[in-house]
Coordinates of C-alpha atoms and ligand atoms in Angstrom, one line a residue:
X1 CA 87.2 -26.0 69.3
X2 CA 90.5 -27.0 67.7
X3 CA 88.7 -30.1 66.2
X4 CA 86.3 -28.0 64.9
X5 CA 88.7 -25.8 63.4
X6 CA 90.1 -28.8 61.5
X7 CA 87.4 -29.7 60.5
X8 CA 86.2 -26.7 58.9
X9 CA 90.1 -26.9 57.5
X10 CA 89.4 -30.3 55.6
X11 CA 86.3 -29.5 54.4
X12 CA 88.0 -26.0 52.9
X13 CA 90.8 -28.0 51.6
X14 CA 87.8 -30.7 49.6
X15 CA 86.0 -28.0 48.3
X16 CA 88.9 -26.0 47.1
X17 CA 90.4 -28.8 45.0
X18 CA 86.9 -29.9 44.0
X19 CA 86.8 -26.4 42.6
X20 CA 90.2 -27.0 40.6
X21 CA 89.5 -30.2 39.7
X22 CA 85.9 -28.6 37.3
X23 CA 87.8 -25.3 36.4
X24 CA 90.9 -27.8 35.3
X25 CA 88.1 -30.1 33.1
X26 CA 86.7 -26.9 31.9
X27 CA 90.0 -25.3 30.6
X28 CA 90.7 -28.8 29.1
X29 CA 88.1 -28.5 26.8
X30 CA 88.1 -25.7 25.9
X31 CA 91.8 -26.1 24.5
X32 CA 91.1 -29.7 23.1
X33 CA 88.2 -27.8 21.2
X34 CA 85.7 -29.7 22.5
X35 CA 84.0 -26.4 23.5
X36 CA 83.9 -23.2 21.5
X37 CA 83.0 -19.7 21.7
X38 CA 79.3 -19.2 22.8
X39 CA 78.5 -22.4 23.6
X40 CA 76.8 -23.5 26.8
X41 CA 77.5 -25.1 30.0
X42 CA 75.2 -27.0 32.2
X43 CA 73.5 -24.8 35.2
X44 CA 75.5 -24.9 38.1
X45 CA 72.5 -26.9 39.7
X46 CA 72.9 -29.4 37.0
X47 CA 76.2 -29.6 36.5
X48 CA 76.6 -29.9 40.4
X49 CA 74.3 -33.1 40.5
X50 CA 76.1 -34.5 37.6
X51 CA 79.1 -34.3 39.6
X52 CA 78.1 -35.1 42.6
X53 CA 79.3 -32.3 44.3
X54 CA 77.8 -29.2 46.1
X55 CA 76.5 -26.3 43.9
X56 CA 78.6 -23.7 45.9
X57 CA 81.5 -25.5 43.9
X58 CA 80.1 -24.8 40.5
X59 CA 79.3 -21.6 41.4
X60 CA 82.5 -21.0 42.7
X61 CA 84.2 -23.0 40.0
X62 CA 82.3 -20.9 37.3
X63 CA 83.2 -17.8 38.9
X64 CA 87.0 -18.6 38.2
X65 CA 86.4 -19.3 34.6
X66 CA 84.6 -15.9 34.2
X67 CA 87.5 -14.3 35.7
X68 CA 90.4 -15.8 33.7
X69 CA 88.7 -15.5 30.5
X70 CA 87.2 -18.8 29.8
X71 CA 83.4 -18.3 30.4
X72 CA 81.0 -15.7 30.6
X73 CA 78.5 -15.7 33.4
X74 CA 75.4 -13.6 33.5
X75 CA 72.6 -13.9 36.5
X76 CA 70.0 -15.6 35.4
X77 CA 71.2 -17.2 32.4
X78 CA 73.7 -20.4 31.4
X79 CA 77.6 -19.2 31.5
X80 CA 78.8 -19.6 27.9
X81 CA 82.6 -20.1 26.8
X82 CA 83.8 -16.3 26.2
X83 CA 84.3 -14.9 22.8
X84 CA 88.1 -14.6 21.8
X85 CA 88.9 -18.2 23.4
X86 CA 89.9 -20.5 20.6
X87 CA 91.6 -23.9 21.6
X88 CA 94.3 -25.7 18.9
X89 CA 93.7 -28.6 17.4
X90 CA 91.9 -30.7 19.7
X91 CA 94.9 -33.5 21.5
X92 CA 94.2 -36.7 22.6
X93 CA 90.6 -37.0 24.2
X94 CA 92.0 -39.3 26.9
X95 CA 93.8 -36.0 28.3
X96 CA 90.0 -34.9 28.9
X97 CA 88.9 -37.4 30.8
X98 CA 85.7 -38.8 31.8
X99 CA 84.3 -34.7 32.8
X100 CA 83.8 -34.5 29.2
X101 CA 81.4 -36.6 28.8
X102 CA 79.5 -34.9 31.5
X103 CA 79.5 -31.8 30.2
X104 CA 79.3 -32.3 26.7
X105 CA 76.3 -34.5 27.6
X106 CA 74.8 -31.4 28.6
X107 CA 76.0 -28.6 26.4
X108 CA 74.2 -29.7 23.5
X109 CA 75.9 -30.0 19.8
X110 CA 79.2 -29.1 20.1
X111 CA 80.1 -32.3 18.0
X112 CA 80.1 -30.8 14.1
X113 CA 83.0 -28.3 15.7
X114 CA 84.7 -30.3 17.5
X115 CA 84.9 -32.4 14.5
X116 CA 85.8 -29.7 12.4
X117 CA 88.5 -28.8 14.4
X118 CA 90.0 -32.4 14.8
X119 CA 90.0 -32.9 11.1
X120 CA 92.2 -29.5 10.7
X121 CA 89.5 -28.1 8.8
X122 CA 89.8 -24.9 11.0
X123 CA 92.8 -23.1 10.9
X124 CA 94.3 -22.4 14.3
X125 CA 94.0 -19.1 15.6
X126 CA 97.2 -16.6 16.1
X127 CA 98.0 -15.8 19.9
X128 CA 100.0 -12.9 19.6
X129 CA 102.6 -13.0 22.5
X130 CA 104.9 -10.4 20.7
X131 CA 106.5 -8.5 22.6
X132 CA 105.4 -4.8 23.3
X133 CA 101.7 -5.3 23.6
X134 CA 100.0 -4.2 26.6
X135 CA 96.1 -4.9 28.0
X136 CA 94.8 -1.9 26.1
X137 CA 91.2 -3.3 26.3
X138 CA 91.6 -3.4 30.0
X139 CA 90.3 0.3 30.3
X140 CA 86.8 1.1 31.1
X141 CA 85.0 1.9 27.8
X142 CA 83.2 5.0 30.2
X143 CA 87.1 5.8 30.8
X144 CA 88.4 5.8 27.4
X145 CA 85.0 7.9 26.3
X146 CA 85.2 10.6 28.9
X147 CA 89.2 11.2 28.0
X148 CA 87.8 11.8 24.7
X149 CA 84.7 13.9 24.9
X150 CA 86.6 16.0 27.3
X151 CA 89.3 16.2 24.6
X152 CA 87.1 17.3 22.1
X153 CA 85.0 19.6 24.4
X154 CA 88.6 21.8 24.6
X155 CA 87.5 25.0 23.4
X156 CA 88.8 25.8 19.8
X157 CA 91.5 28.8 19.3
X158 CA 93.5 30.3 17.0
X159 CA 96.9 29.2 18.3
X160 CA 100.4 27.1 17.1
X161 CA 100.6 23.8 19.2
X162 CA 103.1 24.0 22.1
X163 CA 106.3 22.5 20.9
X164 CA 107.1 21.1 24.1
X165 CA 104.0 19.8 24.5
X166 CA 100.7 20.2 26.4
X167 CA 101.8 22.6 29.4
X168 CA 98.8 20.3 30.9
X169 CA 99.7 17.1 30.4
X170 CA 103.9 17.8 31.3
X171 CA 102.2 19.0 34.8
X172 CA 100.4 16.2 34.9
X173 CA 103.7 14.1 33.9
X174 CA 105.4 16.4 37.3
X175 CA 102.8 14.9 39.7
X176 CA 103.1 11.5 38.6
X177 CA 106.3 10.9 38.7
X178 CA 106.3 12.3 41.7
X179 CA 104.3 10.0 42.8
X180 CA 105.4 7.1 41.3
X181 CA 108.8 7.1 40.2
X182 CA 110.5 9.0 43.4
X183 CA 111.9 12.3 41.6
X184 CA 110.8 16.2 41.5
X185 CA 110.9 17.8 38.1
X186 CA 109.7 21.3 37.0
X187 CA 106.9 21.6 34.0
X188 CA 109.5 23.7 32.3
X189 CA 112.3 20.8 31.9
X190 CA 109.1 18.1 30.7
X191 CA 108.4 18.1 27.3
X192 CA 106.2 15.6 24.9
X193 CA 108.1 13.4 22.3
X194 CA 106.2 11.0 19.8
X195 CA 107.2 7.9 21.9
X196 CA 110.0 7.0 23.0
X197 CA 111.8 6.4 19.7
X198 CA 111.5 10.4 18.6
X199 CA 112.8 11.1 22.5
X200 CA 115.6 9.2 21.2
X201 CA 116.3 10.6 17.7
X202 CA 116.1 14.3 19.2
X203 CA 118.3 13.5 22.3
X204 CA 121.1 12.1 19.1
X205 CA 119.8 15.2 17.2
X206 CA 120.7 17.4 20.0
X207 CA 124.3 15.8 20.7
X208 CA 125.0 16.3 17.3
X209 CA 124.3 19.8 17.5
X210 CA 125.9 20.3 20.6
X211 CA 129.4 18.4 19.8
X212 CA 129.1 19.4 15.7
X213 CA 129.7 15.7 15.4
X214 CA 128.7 12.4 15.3
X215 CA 127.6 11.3 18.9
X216 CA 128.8 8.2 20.1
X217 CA 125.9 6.5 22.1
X218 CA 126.9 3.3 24.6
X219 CA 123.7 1.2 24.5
X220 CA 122.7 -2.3 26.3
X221 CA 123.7 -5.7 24.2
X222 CA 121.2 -6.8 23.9
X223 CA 119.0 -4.1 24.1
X224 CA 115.8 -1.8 23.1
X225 CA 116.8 -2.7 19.3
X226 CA 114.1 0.0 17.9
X227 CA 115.8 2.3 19.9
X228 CA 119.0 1.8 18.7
X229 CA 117.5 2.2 14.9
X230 CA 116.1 5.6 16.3
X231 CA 119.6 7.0 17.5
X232 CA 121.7 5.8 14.0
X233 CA 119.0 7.0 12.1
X234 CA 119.6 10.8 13.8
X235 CA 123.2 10.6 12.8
X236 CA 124.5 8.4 15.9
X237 CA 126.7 5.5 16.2
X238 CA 126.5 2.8 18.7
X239 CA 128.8 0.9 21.1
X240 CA 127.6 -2.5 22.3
X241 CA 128.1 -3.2 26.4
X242 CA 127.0 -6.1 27.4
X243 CA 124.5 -7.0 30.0
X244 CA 124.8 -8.7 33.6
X245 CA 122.9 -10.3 36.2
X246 CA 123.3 -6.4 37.7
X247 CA 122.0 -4.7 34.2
X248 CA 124.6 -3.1 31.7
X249 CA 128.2 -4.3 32.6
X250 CA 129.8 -1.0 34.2
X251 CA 133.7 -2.4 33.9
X252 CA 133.0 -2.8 30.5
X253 CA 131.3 0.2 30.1
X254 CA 134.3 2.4 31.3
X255 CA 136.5 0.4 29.4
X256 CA 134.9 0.6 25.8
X257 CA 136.7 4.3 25.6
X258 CA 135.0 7.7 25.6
X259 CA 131.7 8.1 24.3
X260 CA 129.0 10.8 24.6
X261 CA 125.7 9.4 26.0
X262 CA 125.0 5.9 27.6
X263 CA 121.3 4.4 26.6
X264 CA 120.3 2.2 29.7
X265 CA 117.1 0.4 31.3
X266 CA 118.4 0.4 34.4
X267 CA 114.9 -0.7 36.1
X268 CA 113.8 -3.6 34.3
X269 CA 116.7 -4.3 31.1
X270 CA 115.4 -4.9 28.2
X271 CA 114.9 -7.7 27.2
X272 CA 116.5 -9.7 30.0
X273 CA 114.8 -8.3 32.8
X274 CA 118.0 -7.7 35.3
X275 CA 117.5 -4.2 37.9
X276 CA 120.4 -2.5 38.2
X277 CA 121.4 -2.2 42.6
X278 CA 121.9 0.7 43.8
X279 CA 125.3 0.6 44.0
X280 CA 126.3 0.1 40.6
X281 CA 123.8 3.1 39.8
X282 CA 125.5 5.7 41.6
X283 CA 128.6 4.3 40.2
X284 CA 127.4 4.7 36.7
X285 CA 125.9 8.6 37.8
X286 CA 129.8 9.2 39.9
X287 CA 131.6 7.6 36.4
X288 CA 128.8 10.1 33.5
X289 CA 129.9 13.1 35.9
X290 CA 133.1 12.6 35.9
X291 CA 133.6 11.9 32.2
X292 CA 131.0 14.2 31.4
X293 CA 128.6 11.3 29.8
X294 CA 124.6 11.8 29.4
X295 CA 122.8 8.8 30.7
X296 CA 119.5 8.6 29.0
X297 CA 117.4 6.2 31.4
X298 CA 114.4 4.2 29.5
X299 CA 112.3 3.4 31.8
X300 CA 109.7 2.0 29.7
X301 CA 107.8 -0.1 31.5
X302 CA 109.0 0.4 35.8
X303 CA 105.3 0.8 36.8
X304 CA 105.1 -3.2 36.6
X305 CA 106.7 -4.7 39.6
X306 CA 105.6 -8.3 40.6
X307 CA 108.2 -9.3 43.5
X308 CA 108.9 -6.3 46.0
X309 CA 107.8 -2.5 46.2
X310 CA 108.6 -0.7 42.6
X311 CA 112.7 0.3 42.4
X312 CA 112.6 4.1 42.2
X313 CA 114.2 6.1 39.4
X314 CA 117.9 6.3 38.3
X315 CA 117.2 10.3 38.2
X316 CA 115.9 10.1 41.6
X317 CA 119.5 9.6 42.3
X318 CA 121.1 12.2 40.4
X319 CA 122.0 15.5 42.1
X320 CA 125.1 16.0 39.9
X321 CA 122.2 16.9 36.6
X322 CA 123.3 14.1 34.1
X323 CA 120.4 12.1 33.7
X324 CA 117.7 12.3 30.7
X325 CA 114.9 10.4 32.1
X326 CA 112.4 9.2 29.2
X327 CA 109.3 7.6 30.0
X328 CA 105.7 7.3 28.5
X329 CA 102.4 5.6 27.9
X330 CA 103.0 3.0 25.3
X331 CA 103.3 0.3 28.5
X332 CA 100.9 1.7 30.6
X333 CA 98.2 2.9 28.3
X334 CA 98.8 2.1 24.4
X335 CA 101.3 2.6 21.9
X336 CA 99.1 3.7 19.3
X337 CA 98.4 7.2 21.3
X338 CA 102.7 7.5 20.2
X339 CA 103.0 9.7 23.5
X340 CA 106.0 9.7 25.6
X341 CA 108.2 12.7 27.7
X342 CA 111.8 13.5 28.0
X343 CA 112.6 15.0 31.8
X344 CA 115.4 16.9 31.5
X345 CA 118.2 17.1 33.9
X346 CA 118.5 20.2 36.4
X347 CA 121.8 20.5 38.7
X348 CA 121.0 20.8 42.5
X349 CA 120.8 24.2 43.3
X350 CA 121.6 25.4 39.4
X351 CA 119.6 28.1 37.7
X352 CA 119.8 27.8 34.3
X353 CA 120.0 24.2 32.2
X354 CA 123.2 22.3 31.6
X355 CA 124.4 22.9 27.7
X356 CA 122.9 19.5 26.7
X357 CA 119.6 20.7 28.7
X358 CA 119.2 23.6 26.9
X359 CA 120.3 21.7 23.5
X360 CA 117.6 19.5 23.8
X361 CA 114.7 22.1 24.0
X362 CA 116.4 23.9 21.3
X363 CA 116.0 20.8 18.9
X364 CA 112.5 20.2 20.6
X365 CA 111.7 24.2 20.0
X366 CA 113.2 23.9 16.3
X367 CA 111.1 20.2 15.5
X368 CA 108.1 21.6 16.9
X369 CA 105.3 19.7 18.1
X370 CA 104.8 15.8 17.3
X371 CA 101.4 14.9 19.3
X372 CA 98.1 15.7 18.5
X373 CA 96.6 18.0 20.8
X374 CA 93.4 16.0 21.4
X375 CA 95.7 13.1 22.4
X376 CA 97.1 14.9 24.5
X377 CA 94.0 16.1 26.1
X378 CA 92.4 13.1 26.4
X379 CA 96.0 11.7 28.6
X380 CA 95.5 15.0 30.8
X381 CA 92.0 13.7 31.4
X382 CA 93.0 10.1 32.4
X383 CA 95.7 11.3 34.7
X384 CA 93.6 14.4 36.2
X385 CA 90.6 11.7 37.1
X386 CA 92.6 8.5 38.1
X387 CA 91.1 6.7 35.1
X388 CA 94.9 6.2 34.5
X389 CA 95.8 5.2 38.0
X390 CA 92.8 2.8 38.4
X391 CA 93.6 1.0 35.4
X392 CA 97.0 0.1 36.1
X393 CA 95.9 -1.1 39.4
X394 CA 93.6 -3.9 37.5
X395 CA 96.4 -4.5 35.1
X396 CA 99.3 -4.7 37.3
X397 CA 97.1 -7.5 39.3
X398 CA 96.5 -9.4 35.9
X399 CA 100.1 -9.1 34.8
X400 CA 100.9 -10.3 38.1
X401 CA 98.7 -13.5 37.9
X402 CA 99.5 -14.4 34.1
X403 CA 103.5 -14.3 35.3
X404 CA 102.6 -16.5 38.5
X405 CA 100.9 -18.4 35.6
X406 CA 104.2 -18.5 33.4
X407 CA 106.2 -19.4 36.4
X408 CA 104.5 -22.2 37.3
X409 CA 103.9 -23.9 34.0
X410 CA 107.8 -23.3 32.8
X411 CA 109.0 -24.0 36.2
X412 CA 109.0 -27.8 36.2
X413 CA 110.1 -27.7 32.4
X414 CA 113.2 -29.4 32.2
X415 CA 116.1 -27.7 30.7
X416 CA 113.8 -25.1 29.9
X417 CA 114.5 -21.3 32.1
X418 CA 112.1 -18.4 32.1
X419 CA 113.7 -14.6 33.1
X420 CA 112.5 -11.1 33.5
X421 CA 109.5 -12.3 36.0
X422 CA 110.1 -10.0 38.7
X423 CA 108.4 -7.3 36.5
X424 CA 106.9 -5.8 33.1
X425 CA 104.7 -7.9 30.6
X426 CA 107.2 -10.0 28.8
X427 CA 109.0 -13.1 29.8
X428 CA 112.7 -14.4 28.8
X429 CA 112.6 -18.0 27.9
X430 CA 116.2 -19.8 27.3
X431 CA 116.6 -23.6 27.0
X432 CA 119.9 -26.0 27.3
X433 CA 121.2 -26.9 23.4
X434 CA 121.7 -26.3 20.4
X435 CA 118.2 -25.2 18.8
X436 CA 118.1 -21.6 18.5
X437 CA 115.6 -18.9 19.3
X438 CA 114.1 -18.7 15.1
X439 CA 113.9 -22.8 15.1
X440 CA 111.4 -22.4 18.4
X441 CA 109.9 -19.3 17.2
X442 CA 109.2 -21.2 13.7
X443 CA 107.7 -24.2 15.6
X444 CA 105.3 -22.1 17.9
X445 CA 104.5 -20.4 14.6
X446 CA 103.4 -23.8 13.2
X447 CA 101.3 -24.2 16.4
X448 CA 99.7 -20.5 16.1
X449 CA 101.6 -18.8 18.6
X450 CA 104.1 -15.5 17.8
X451 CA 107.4 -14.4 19.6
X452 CA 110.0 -13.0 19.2
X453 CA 113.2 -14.5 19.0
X454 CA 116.0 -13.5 21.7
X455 CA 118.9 -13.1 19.2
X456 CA 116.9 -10.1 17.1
X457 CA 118.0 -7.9 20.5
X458 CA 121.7 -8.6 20.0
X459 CA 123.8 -6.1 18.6
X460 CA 127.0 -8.4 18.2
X461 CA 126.6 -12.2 16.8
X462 CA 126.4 -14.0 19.7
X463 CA 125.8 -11.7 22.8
X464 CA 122.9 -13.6 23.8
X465 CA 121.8 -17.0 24.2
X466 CA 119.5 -19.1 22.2
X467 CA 115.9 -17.9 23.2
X468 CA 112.4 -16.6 23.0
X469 CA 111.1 -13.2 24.2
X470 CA 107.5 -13.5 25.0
X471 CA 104.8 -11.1 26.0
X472 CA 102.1 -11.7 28.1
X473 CA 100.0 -8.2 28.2
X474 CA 97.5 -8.5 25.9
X475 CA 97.0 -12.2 26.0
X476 CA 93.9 -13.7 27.6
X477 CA 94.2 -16.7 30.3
X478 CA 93.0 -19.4 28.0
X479 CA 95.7 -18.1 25.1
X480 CA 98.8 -18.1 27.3
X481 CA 97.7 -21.4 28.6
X482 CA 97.6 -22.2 25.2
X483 CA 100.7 -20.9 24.3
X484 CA 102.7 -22.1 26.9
X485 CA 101.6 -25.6 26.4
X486 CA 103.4 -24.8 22.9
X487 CA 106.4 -23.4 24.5
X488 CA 107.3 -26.2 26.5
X489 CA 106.7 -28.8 23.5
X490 CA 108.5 -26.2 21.2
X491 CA 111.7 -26.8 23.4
X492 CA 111.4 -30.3 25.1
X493 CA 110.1 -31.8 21.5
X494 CA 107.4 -33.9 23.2
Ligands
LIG501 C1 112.7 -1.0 26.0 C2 111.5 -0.2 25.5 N1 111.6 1.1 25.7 C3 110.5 1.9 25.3 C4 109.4 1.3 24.7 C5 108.3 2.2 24.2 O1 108.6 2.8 23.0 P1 107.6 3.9 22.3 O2 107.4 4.9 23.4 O3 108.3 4.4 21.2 O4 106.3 3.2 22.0 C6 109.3 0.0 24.5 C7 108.2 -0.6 23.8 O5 108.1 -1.8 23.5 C8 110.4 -0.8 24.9 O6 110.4 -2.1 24.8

């Protein structure tokens, strides 16, 4: 029985790597060019004589492809290489091996582009790895119509738009974050900014009010930079603390002298990934209290977790009513729907809203509203029917795959590091030397490949190492393969 078992072991073993070994020869030629959008492979029957191997490992092989974004199988009919895959400029054809000639043989005239392409005749295609863009497309087309017919099936009326936002969507907001990010609000202390950049000017609008001064706003270096442009724009300035392996540096937080609100990320720092224990939180909460501090937590993208169960809110924490907890849809849904929510802080126990509580609707109240109505319908409806939930499900198990992906391609780099893995849809990349992050970003530019640079997050010359920030949302398999091959040239020069 044993023997049988091992049997059935070896053979599982053969046909697995048989399976890698045609989805590996696939990928490969698809990057080298030597197969482009729409064209054919052989039937899995054919292909699977060619090769000598069973058809099951076609099939199976196929089936991979189709799910990372390579091909595009349909019963009945040849899988074809997907739309949207476009290899560089094809590399040595030694890399490819004899497969090539195998499939090629079979695929028909893929010559005249290949050609093309190795002459440089075609320009290489833009992966966008930016920063900041999520798998939008990701969503059911049936999902994103429904949200939308049900938004503009709301019954018309004569009425001024809510300032504080869709009493709707901020119970909506209530549940969820109930659910997801381990805190109780009420609908009344919710309200709707226009992403999280206007939750940021009207927080520094508010403090303004409130002090009848400038407010002094401690922020992460480096940090959410847009951010930063949204608070001095409102009339705040900014200290610079820098960042640990433990998030923003408490010591030298409560050394930099008194200021008036603290930004932080405190579950996945922006850009370099660090969560902040739990220690050092209810230090920061024990140290805002005491020095009568708002923290306003980002937490921008906390529904992303790839190591361990997702790390609850810093207001989840806070029973002393100090914490302005900001959130929103630009990571989980899209940031062109501008949609985010400012949960305001309510003291254990206390009736009415602190002074900055009741600042902040004030300015909200005296702004008015920001989002559209409809959008704001259409959210209710993706929350109300799980469309929302679902979808972040699919994603989170992509995002989790592509930085397995990143992991294991960077991981064997030498000299090369990649950070912020453990969650989100962006990945720190840092390299021994001298280059810095604009030289590599100009280089993966060359190759057709966008970042962002490390050093455009640092407020002060120098607080952070040379580096790339790189996002991996939006990016299909066969493009981040792509552009990690150009990463690890881009930095090792070979
Ligand atoms: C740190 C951080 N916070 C918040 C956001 C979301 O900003 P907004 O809601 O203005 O789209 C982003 C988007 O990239 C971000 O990187």
């Amino acid at each position: 029985m044993v023997r049988h078992l091992d049997q059935i072991g070896a053979i599982a073993v053969d046909q697995s790597s048989k399976v890698a070994g045609v989805v590996a020869r696939v990928r490969r030629m698809v990057h080298d060019g030597t197969l482009r959008e729409g064209d054919p492979l052989p039937s899995t029957r054919a292909l699977a004589v060619e090769l000598g191997v069973a058809r099951g490992t076609v099939v199976a092989a196929y089936e991979q492809l189709d799910g990372e974004g390579y091909l595009r199988t349909r019963h009945g009919a040849l899988a074809r290489v997907a739309a949207g895959v476009r290899g560089p400029a094809a590399r040595a054809s030694a890399e490819t091996g004899g497969g090539t000639d195998v499939v090629r043989a079979s695929t028909g005239p893929t010559g005249a582009l290949a050609a093309a392409v190795v002459s440089g005749s075609l320009a290489v295609p833009l992966v966008d790895c930016r920063p900041g863009i999520p798998a939008v497309t990701a969503i059911p087309q049936r999902d994103w119509r429904a949200a939308w017919r049900a938004a503009a099936s709301t019954p018309l009326r004569n009425a001024i738009a809510e300032p504080l936002g869709s009493p709707d969507l901020r119970a909506q907001v209530v549940a969820q974050l109930g659910l997801t990010r381990g805190f109780t609000a009420t609908v009344d202390r919710v309200l709707v900014t226009a992403g999280t950049s206007e939750a940021l000017s009207l927080v520094t609008e508010a403090l303004r009010g409130l002090l009848g001064r400038a407010p002094v706003v401690a922020v992460e270096d480096p940090g959410y930079r847009t951010g930063h442009r949204a608070i001095t724009s409102a009339g705040g300035s900014l200290v610079g603390i820098p960042v640990g392996e433990d998030g923003l540096d408490l010591d030298a937080l409560e050394a930099s002298g008194p200021v008036d609100a603290v930004l932080v990320s405190p579950t996945h720092q922006y850009p370099l990934g660090s969560v902040m224990p739990v220690g050092r939180r209810r230090r920061l909460l024990a140290w805002a209290a005491t020095t009568g501090t708002v923290v306003v937590e980002d937490d921008y993208d906390s529904e992303f977790r790839h190591r361990g169960a997702p790390v609850p809110a810093l207001a989840a924490l806070d029973v002393e009513g100090v914490v302005l907890h900001v959130g929103g849809f630009s990571k989980t849904l899209d940031p062109r729907l501008r949609c985010a929510y400012v949960v305001l802080p309510s003291p254990d126990g206390a009736a009415t809203g602190s002074p900055v509580t009741e600042a902040v609707l004030a300015a909200r109240r005296a702004r008015g509203a920001v989002v559209a109505e409809p959008v704001q319908a259409a959210l209710v409806h993706l929350l109300r029917t799980g469309a929302l939930r679902r979808h972040l499900g699919r994603v989170r198990r992509d995002y989790t795959h592509r930085r397995a992906r990143i992991a294991a391609r960077l991981g064997d780099v030498a000299g090369l590091e990649a950070r912020a893995l453990n969650g989100g849809l962006h990945a720190v990349v840092t390299w021994s030397g001298p280059t810095t992050g604009a030289q590599i970003a100009r280089r993966l530019a060359d190759a057709g490949v966008l970042v962002a640079t490390l050093e455009e997050y640092g407020l002060a010359p120098g607080s952070t190492p040379p580096g790339i920030v790189f996002g991996y949302g939006a990016v299909t398999m066969p493009e981040l393969d792509r552009a990690l091959d150009a990463l690890a040239t881009a930095v090792t020069g070979s």
